[in-house]
Short mmCIF file of C-alpha atoms and ligand atoms in Angstrom, two decimals:
data_model
loop_
_atom_site.label_atom_id
_atom_site.label_comp_id
_atom_site.label_asym_id
_atom_site.label_seq_id
_atom_site.Cartn_x
_atom_site.Cartn_y
_atom_site.Cartn_z
CA MET A 225 211.29 191.99 106.21
CA ASN A 226 210.88 189.86 108.99
CA ARG A 227 207.36 188.25 108.76
CA LEU A 228 205.70 185.44 110.67
CA LEU A 229 202.34 183.66 110.75
CA ILE A 230 201.56 181.68 114.17
CA ARG A 231 198.42 179.80 113.27
CA ASN A 232 196.16 177.70 115.43
CA GLY A 233 197.19 178.16 118.88
CA ILE A 234 195.38 178.91 121.98
CA LEU A 235 196.17 182.43 122.89
CA LEU A 236 196.31 182.97 126.38
CA ASP A 237 196.63 186.80 127.17
CA PRO A 238 194.91 188.14 130.43
CA ALA A 239 195.67 191.95 129.07
CA GLN A 240 193.17 191.22 126.33
CA ASN A 241 191.37 189.07 128.35
CA ILE A 242 191.88 186.31 125.30
CA GLU A 243 191.75 182.37 126.10
CA GLY A 244 191.11 180.87 123.01
CA LYS A 245 192.12 179.72 119.86
CA ARG A 246 193.73 182.95 117.64
CA ASP A 247 196.32 183.45 114.57
CA LEU A 248 199.03 186.42 115.23
CA TYR A 249 200.44 187.90 112.47
CA ILE A 250 204.01 189.71 113.10
CA GLU A 251 205.86 192.10 110.91
CA GLU A 252 209.20 193.43 112.04
CA GLY A 253 209.12 192.58 115.53
CA ILE A 254 205.70 193.94 115.89
CA VAL A 255 202.35 192.16 116.47
CA LYS A 256 200.48 193.56 113.46
CA GLN A 257 197.34 191.20 113.49
CA VAL A 258 195.22 189.17 116.33
CA ALA A 259 192.02 187.34 114.64
CA GLU A 260 190.62 184.01 114.79
CA GLU A 261 191.69 183.20 111.71
CA ILE A 262 194.63 184.78 109.42
CA THR A 263 194.01 183.81 105.71
CA GLN A 264 195.71 186.45 103.70
CA VAL A 265 199.29 187.17 104.73
CA PRO A 266 201.85 188.77 102.24
CA GLU A 267 204.18 186.40 100.13
CA GLY A 268 207.43 185.19 101.92
CA THR A 269 206.00 185.01 105.35
CA GLU A 270 207.31 182.14 107.60
CA VAL A 271 204.18 180.20 108.62
CA MET A 272 204.43 178.39 112.12
CA ASP A 273 201.76 175.70 113.12
CA ALA A 274 200.98 175.84 116.98
CA ALA A 275 197.82 173.79 117.06
CA GLY A 276 197.67 172.27 120.71
CA CYS A 277 199.98 174.65 122.27
CA TRP A 278 199.30 177.93 124.12
CA VAL A 279 200.76 180.88 123.13
CA MET A 280 201.37 183.30 125.44
CA PRO A 281 203.36 186.71 125.68
CA GLY A 282 206.81 185.97 126.84
CA PHE A 283 207.80 185.46 130.61
CA ILE A 284 209.35 188.28 132.68
CA ASP A 285 211.64 187.43 135.24
CA LEU A 286 211.95 190.30 137.79
CA HIS A 287 214.80 188.35 139.43
CA VAL A 288 217.61 186.64 137.87
CA HIS A 289 221.44 186.63 138.79
CA PHE A 290 223.55 186.25 135.66
CA ARG A 291 226.98 186.77 137.69
CA ASP A 292 228.16 189.30 135.12
CA PRO A 293 230.74 191.00 135.39
CA GLY A 294 233.28 189.11 137.78
CA LEU A 295 231.86 185.78 138.58
CA THR A 296 231.45 184.26 135.12
CA TYR A 297 232.50 180.85 135.67
CA LYS A 298 228.91 180.73 137.71
CA GLU A 299 226.92 182.35 134.52
CA CYS A 300 227.81 184.98 132.43
CA ILE A 301 225.10 187.21 130.14
CA GLU A 302 225.17 184.90 127.26
CA THR A 303 224.73 181.62 128.85
CA GLY A 304 222.44 183.34 131.13
CA SER A 305 220.42 184.67 128.13
CA LYS A 306 220.17 181.29 126.40
CA SER A 307 218.91 179.75 129.73
CA ALA A 308 216.04 182.33 129.91
CA ALA A 309 215.23 181.93 126.10
CA ALA A 310 214.82 178.20 126.87
CA GLY A 311 212.45 178.57 129.85
CA GLY A 312 210.29 180.99 127.44
CA VAL A 313 211.76 184.08 129.34
CA THR A 314 211.62 187.18 126.98
CA THR A 315 212.74 189.86 129.30
CA VAL A 316 215.22 189.42 132.81
CA CYS A 317 216.04 192.01 135.61
CA THR A 318 219.52 191.08 136.38
CA MET A 319 220.35 191.61 140.05
CA PRO A 320 223.44 194.16 140.83
CA ASN A 321 225.58 191.64 143.26
CA THR A 322 228.51 191.12 140.47
CA LYS A 323 231.98 191.58 140.93
CA PRO A 324 232.48 194.81 141.19
CA ILE A 325 228.68 195.54 142.00
CA THR A 326 226.63 197.05 139.58
CA ASP A 327 226.49 200.34 141.42
CA SER A 328 227.67 202.46 138.46
CA VAL A 329 226.96 203.90 135.07
CA GLU A 330 230.09 202.27 133.66
CA ILE A 331 228.74 198.43 134.76
CA VAL A 332 225.34 199.21 133.62
CA GLU A 333 226.84 200.22 130.40
CA TYR A 334 229.00 196.70 130.22
CA VAL A 335 225.83 195.01 131.26
CA LYS A 336 223.83 196.34 128.21
CA THR A 337 226.94 195.87 125.93
CA GLU A 338 227.13 192.09 126.79
CA ALA A 339 223.32 191.73 126.44
CA ALA A 340 223.48 193.31 123.14
CA LYS A 341 226.10 190.58 121.88
CA ALA A 342 223.75 187.93 123.00
CA PRO A 343 220.06 188.63 122.03
CA TYR A 344 218.08 185.63 123.24
CA THR A 345 216.36 187.63 126.07
CA HIS A 346 215.95 191.46 126.62
CA VAL A 347 218.28 192.10 129.67
CA LEU A 348 216.96 195.05 132.07
CA PRO A 349 220.11 195.75 134.35
CA ILE A 350 218.96 196.64 138.48
CA ALA A 351 221.62 198.92 140.19
CA ALA A 352 222.38 198.60 143.77
CA VAL A 353 221.05 200.90 146.39
CA THR A 354 224.03 201.97 147.98
CA MET A 355 227.80 201.95 146.87
CA GLY A 356 229.46 198.59 147.02
CA GLN A 357 226.10 197.41 148.61
CA LYS A 358 227.81 198.55 151.85
CA GLY A 359 224.73 200.32 153.21
CA THR A 360 226.10 203.60 153.57
CA ASP A 361 226.59 206.05 150.49
CA ILE A 362 223.49 205.96 147.86
CA VAL A 363 224.23 205.10 144.15
CA ASP A 364 223.96 208.26 141.62
CA LEU A 365 220.15 207.50 141.10
CA PRO A 366 219.55 210.13 138.39
CA ALA A 367 222.61 209.16 136.08
CA LEU A 368 221.79 205.50 136.70
CA LYS A 369 218.12 205.86 135.70
CA GLU A 370 219.46 207.88 132.54
CA ALA A 371 221.93 205.02 131.95
CA GLY A 372 218.70 202.68 131.76
CA ILE A 373 218.04 201.00 134.60
CA CYS A 374 214.79 199.27 135.39
CA ALA A 375 215.18 199.15 139.38
CA ILE A 376 217.38 199.49 142.49
CA SER A 377 217.90 196.43 145.02
CA GLU A 378 220.30 195.42 147.40
CA ASP A 379 219.22 191.97 146.73
CA GLY A 380 221.20 189.67 148.86
CA ARG A 381 221.05 191.73 151.90
CA SER A 382 218.77 194.64 153.26
CA VAL A 383 220.16 198.13 153.84
CA MET A 384 220.07 197.71 157.40
CA ASN A 385 220.53 201.69 158.19
CA ALA A 386 216.38 202.71 157.79
CA LYS A 387 217.66 206.32 157.56
CA VAL A 388 219.89 205.21 154.20
CA MET A 389 216.98 203.30 153.03
CA LYS A 390 214.39 205.89 153.82
CA GLU A 391 216.59 208.44 151.72
CA ALA A 392 216.88 206.00 148.79
CA MET A 393 213.39 205.50 148.98
CA LYS A 394 212.68 209.30 148.62
CA GLN A 395 214.88 209.78 145.39
CA CYS A 396 213.49 206.87 143.52
CA ALA A 397 209.98 208.41 144.43
CA GLN A 398 210.71 211.19 142.76
CA LEU A 399 212.64 209.81 139.67
CA GLY A 400 210.23 207.11 139.33
CA ILE A 401 212.39 203.95 139.94
CA PRO A 402 210.80 200.88 141.41
CA VAL A 403 212.66 199.52 144.66
CA PHE A 404 213.11 195.83 144.68
CA ASP A 405 213.48 194.60 147.78
CA HIS A 406 215.41 191.41 149.69
CA CYS A 407 213.90 191.77 153.14
CA GLU A 408 216.51 190.35 155.66
CA ASP A 409 217.39 192.00 159.07
CA GLU A 410 220.90 190.68 159.27
CA ASN A 411 220.84 191.28 163.22
CA LEU A 412 218.37 188.20 163.06
CA ALA A 413 219.75 186.55 160.31
CA GLY A 414 222.23 183.46 159.97
CA GLY A 415 221.81 179.61 159.66
CA CYS A 416 221.51 177.15 156.61
CA ILE A 417 217.81 176.16 156.42
CA ASN A 418 214.32 177.15 157.83
CA ASP A 419 214.43 177.27 161.81
CA GLY A 420 211.78 175.01 162.77
CA GLU A 421 211.23 171.11 163.38
CA VAL A 422 213.50 170.09 160.47
CA SER A 423 216.53 172.01 161.79
CA LYS A 424 215.83 170.56 165.21
CA LYS A 425 215.90 167.17 163.70
CA LEU A 426 218.73 167.57 161.71
CA GLY A 427 220.82 169.42 164.27
CA LEU A 428 221.46 172.23 161.61
CA PRO A 429 221.46 175.87 162.28
CA GLY A 430 218.06 177.59 161.81
CA VAL A 431 217.35 180.83 159.22
CA SER A 432 214.97 182.98 161.55
CA ARG A 433 211.32 183.71 160.24
CA ASP A 434 211.67 186.88 162.07
CA ALA A 435 214.48 188.30 159.70
CA GLU A 436 212.49 188.55 156.59
CA ASN A 437 209.08 189.40 158.55
CA ALA A 438 210.76 192.38 160.52
CA MET A 439 212.35 193.76 157.65
CA THR A 440 209.39 193.23 155.39
CA ALA A 441 206.95 195.44 157.56
CA ARG A 442 209.88 198.08 158.11
CA GLU A 443 209.78 198.42 154.33
CA ILE A 444 206.27 198.55 153.61
CA LEU A 445 206.14 201.48 156.14
CA LEU A 446 209.01 203.46 154.73
CA ALA A 447 207.56 202.90 151.40
CA GLU A 448 204.35 204.03 152.69
CA SER A 449 205.66 207.41 154.22
CA THR A 450 208.26 208.00 151.02
CA GLY A 451 205.76 207.19 148.29
CA ALA A 452 208.42 204.87 146.77
CA GLN A 453 207.03 201.85 144.60
CA LEU A 454 208.27 199.04 146.41
CA HIS A 455 208.26 195.37 144.73
CA ILE A 456 209.15 192.81 147.76
CA CYS A 457 211.29 189.73 146.25
CA HIS A 458 211.34 186.09 147.05
CA VAL A 459 208.44 186.16 149.97
CA SER A 460 208.72 182.60 151.87
CA THR A 461 207.15 183.19 155.02
CA LYS A 462 202.95 183.08 155.75
CA GLU A 463 203.76 185.97 158.00
CA SER A 464 205.50 187.93 155.21
CA ALA A 465 202.37 187.54 152.97
CA GLU A 466 199.90 188.53 155.57
CA ILE A 467 201.83 191.70 156.13
CA ILE A 468 201.47 192.49 152.41
CA ARG A 469 198.02 191.32 152.22
CA VAL A 470 197.34 193.54 155.27
CA ALA A 471 198.87 196.70 153.51
CA LYS A 472 197.26 196.03 150.03
CA ALA A 473 193.89 196.33 152.16
CA HIS A 474 194.66 199.44 153.38
CA GLY A 475 195.71 200.85 150.07
CA SER A 476 199.38 200.45 149.74
CA LYS A 477 200.76 200.08 146.12
CA VAL A 478 203.20 197.55 147.35
CA THR A 479 203.86 194.32 145.03
CA ALA A 480 205.49 191.05 145.63
CA GLU A 481 206.90 188.17 143.89
CA VAL A 482 207.36 184.49 144.97
CA GLY A 483 209.89 181.87 143.53
CA PRO A 484 208.59 178.58 142.16
CA HIS A 485 211.06 176.80 144.87
CA HIS A 486 208.98 178.36 147.53
CA PHE A 487 205.86 176.82 146.75
CA ALA A 488 206.96 173.71 145.06
CA LEU A 489 209.51 172.44 148.01
CA SER A 490 209.16 172.54 151.78
CA ASP A 491 212.01 171.91 154.32
CA GLU A 492 210.48 168.41 154.87
CA ASP A 493 212.35 167.78 151.47
CA ILE A 494 215.64 168.48 153.09
CA LEU A 495 214.67 165.88 155.94
CA ARG A 496 214.22 163.51 153.06
CA GLU A 497 217.22 164.42 151.31
CA PRO A 498 219.87 166.70 153.18
CA HIS A 499 221.51 168.26 150.24
CA SER A 500 222.38 172.09 148.99
CA LYS A 501 220.30 171.99 146.27
CA TYR A 502 217.48 172.56 148.81
CA LYS A 503 219.64 175.53 150.16
CA MET A 504 218.92 178.89 149.39
CA ASN A 505 218.08 182.35 150.76
CA PRO A 506 215.32 182.78 151.85
CA PRO A 507 215.25 179.11 153.03
CA LEU A 508 212.82 176.61 152.12
CA ARG A 509 210.07 176.96 154.54
CA THR A 510 207.81 174.89 156.26
CA PRO A 511 204.55 172.89 154.46
CA GLU A 512 202.26 175.48 156.05
CA ASP A 513 204.32 178.26 154.53
CA VAL A 514 204.13 176.58 151.20
CA GLU A 515 200.34 176.50 151.31
CA ALA A 516 200.22 180.14 152.19
CA MET A 517 202.28 180.97 149.04
CA LYS A 518 199.66 179.38 147.09
CA GLN A 519 196.98 180.94 148.77
CA ALA A 520 198.59 184.49 148.51
CA LEU A 521 199.17 183.93 144.69
CA ALA A 522 195.50 183.08 144.35
CA ASP A 523 193.88 185.91 145.84
CA GLY A 524 196.36 188.06 144.81
CA THR A 525 198.76 189.22 147.57
CA LEU A 526 201.38 188.16 145.44
CA ASP A 527 201.80 189.50 142.23
CA ALA A 528 204.34 187.68 140.24
CA ILE A 529 206.36 184.46 139.85
CA ALA A 530 210.33 185.42 139.70
CA THR A 531 212.94 182.49 140.03
CA ASP A 532 215.77 184.05 141.91
CA HIS A 533 218.11 182.25 138.83
CA ALA A 534 220.93 181.99 141.05
CA PRO A 535 223.88 179.96 139.39
CA HIS A 536 226.94 178.49 140.99
CA GLY A 537 229.62 176.30 140.36
CA ALA A 538 229.77 172.58 141.17
CA GLU A 539 232.31 172.70 144.34
CA GLU A 540 230.15 175.73 145.45
CA LYS A 541 227.19 173.59 145.81
CA THR A 542 228.30 170.32 147.25
CA ALA A 543 226.12 167.85 149.50
CA ASP A 544 227.06 169.91 152.40
CA LEU A 545 224.47 172.04 153.56
CA MET A 546 226.40 174.05 155.94
CA LYS A 547 229.45 174.69 153.57
CA SER A 548 227.51 175.35 150.56
CA MET A 549 226.31 178.50 148.86
CA ASN A 550 222.73 179.60 148.51
CA GLY A 551 220.69 179.50 145.74
CA ILE A 552 219.28 177.48 142.62
CA ILE A 553 219.17 178.07 138.92
CA GLY A 554 215.44 178.41 137.97
CA MET A 555 214.53 179.91 134.66
CA GLU A 556 214.55 176.61 132.20
CA THR A 557 211.84 174.71 135.06
CA SER A 558 209.74 178.07 136.11
CA TRP A 559 206.73 177.88 134.10
CA ALA A 560 206.61 173.81 133.81
CA ILE A 561 207.07 174.01 137.63
CA SER A 562 204.44 176.39 137.98
CA LYS A 563 202.17 174.92 135.94
CA LYS A 564 202.25 171.34 137.76
CA GLU A 565 201.83 172.99 141.12
CA LEU A 566 199.59 175.67 140.41
CA VAL A 567 197.61 175.01 137.41
CA ASP A 568 197.06 171.29 137.69
CA THR A 569 196.15 171.38 141.10
CA GLY A 570 193.50 174.44 140.43
CA VAL A 571 195.28 176.94 142.50
CA LEU A 572 195.74 179.35 139.65
CA THR A 573 194.10 178.97 135.67
CA PRO A 574 196.39 178.73 132.92
CA LEU A 575 195.38 182.41 132.51
CA GLN A 576 196.30 183.61 135.98
CA LEU A 577 199.52 182.09 135.45
CA VAL A 578 200.28 184.19 132.60
CA GLU A 579 199.03 187.05 134.65
CA LYS A 580 201.89 186.22 137.28
CA MET A 581 204.71 185.68 134.70
CA SER A 582 204.09 188.26 132.02
CA THR A 583 201.43 190.59 132.76
CA ASN A 584 201.81 191.64 136.26
CA PRO A 585 205.75 192.02 135.98
CA ALA A 586 205.19 194.11 133.10
CA LYS A 587 203.17 196.46 135.04
CA ILE A 588 205.54 196.44 137.74
CA LEU A 589 208.67 197.67 135.62
CA GLY A 590 206.00 200.01 133.76
CA ILE A 591 206.97 198.73 130.06
CA ASN A 592 204.65 198.17 127.25
CA LYS A 593 204.78 194.40 127.19
CA GLY A 594 203.31 191.03 128.97
CA THR A 595 200.72 191.61 126.12
CA LEU A 596 200.38 190.30 122.51
CA ALA A 597 197.93 193.03 121.53
CA GLU A 598 197.77 194.72 118.11
CA GLY A 599 201.00 197.01 117.99
CA CYS A 600 202.99 195.42 120.95
CA CYS A 601 206.28 193.85 120.89
CA ALA A 602 206.08 190.39 119.51
CA ASP A 603 207.95 188.51 122.53
CA ILE A 604 205.83 185.29 122.52
CA CYS A 605 206.31 181.80 124.39
CA ILE A 606 204.74 178.77 122.90
CA ALA A 607 204.60 175.81 125.12
CA ASP A 608 202.79 172.21 124.70
CA PRO A 609 200.60 171.90 127.84
CA ASN A 610 200.23 168.56 127.66
CA GLU A 611 204.01 166.96 126.63
CA GLU A 612 205.33 164.86 129.32
CA TYR A 613 209.29 164.59 130.10
CA VAL A 614 211.46 164.23 132.94
CA VAL A 615 214.05 167.34 133.77
CA GLU A 616 217.54 166.15 132.73
CA ASP A 617 220.71 167.63 134.09
CA LYS A 618 221.11 169.23 130.90
CA PHE A 619 220.76 173.21 131.05
CA TYR A 620 221.57 176.16 128.93
CA SER A 621 222.66 177.63 132.01
CA LYS A 622 226.27 177.39 132.99
CA ALA A 623 225.16 175.45 135.94
CA ASN A 624 223.10 172.79 137.04
CA ASN A 625 222.06 173.64 140.62
CA CYS A 626 218.77 172.58 140.23
CA PRO A 627 216.55 170.95 142.80
CA PHE A 628 214.01 169.74 140.24
CA ILE A 629 216.18 167.37 138.22
CA GLY A 630 214.36 163.99 137.86
CA TRP A 631 211.16 165.54 138.18
CA LYS A 632 208.19 164.55 136.03
CA LEU A 633 206.44 167.33 134.30
CA LYS A 634 203.77 167.78 132.04
CA GLY A 635 204.15 171.14 129.71
CA ARG A 636 207.07 172.05 127.58
CA ILE A 637 208.46 175.44 126.47
CA LYS A 638 208.62 174.61 122.71
CA THR A 639 209.51 177.84 120.63
CA THR A 640 210.58 181.30 122.40
CA ILE A 641 210.28 184.29 120.10
CA LEU A 642 212.18 187.53 121.03
CA SER A 643 210.76 190.92 118.74
CA GLY A 644 209.38 188.60 116.27
CA ARG A 645 212.83 186.65 115.70
CA ILE A 646 212.63 182.63 116.79
CA VAL A 647 215.56 182.43 119.16
CA TYR A 648 214.40 178.99 120.66
CA LYS A 649 212.76 176.03 119.25
CA ASP A 650 212.67 172.37 119.90
CA ASN A 651 215.50 172.80 122.42
CA ILE A 652 217.79 174.33 120.29
CA ILE A 653 218.91 177.76 120.71
CA ILE A 654 218.86 179.84 117.33
ZN1 ZN B 51 217.47 188.11 147.65
ZN1 ZN B 52 218.36 187.37 144.24
#
């Protein structure tokens, strides 16, 4: 029998309202006992000392791109899963803009099969909203639900036809499938960095804020009229955050996520160093938007932190901002960057950060995770909040398109445990 005792750590578990020293005893992948001190355990139990470390429910990343099937030169499910484990991420939701698009039971089954071969994180596939993400024919939602999708999303774009989107939302409301929404009106889109002072100074075409703002409003209204469970992906503008804030105040059940890059970086960084490592969609916005993201996290407008982990090949992320592809990798740095920008600056408490990375994502997915209460799955992240280091150009991801290389951080993931099994320890995948 697989038995593990984690001793002397500081348990951070918002669902149980615990922030203090606790021992955890785990048996066959399940948390069996949580107590201030556990002295009696069965013979043969592995004992791990977590003194000085934070013990947290493993992180749940609602938004990642594992590029598998079809684009595995960027990432595959195995390397993506290892990258997750190295970041303390024990559940990921994989976006469907693969090749072919994840729009059928067959592709969902493929993702699940590959994920089973790489047991470093739990992989929950997201299906597209429309066949081939072409925006016209809605996928077979009952069959895909049966196949085990956790949500649908057209990520990379919006379903431009409001009638099609409304019908998809209506079906999702009936079937209980969450809708994860990349909000971008393509008629207002285009450009390579945020439209504003920096794009003027650099002479680069700007991405309109209106593209995100207008679609955020439309989707919230459609969700209201259909009863769909709507989750807004990668919020980046202060207006979009405000629309969500107002909707929530009026009783909307909408939820929303933000990527670490949208509160850690701004378009001022591009002015300083015009490089494609700062190119993503939505783009880095202004310092004022960065402050608005922090405020929205603090007041609960933004429920979750999700990375939008988007690996690319080196030749796709050259210095050329115009030609380069959008996106950065994020899982291996997301907690430490979030701690630096949010906890160390007093925006969130350590417990609130766990809420944004574990508790709330689990609630959005409606899964029995995101807590280490007795009887729950032993998906655990153990981190040293005081270890200082510099982010190296060395990742478990196949890609290295990360704007945080060279950053000095305080707080390091030490151990990741998946269903009671140690999958990552001291920089090594096990
Ligand atoms: Zn997106
Ligand atoms: Zn994405």
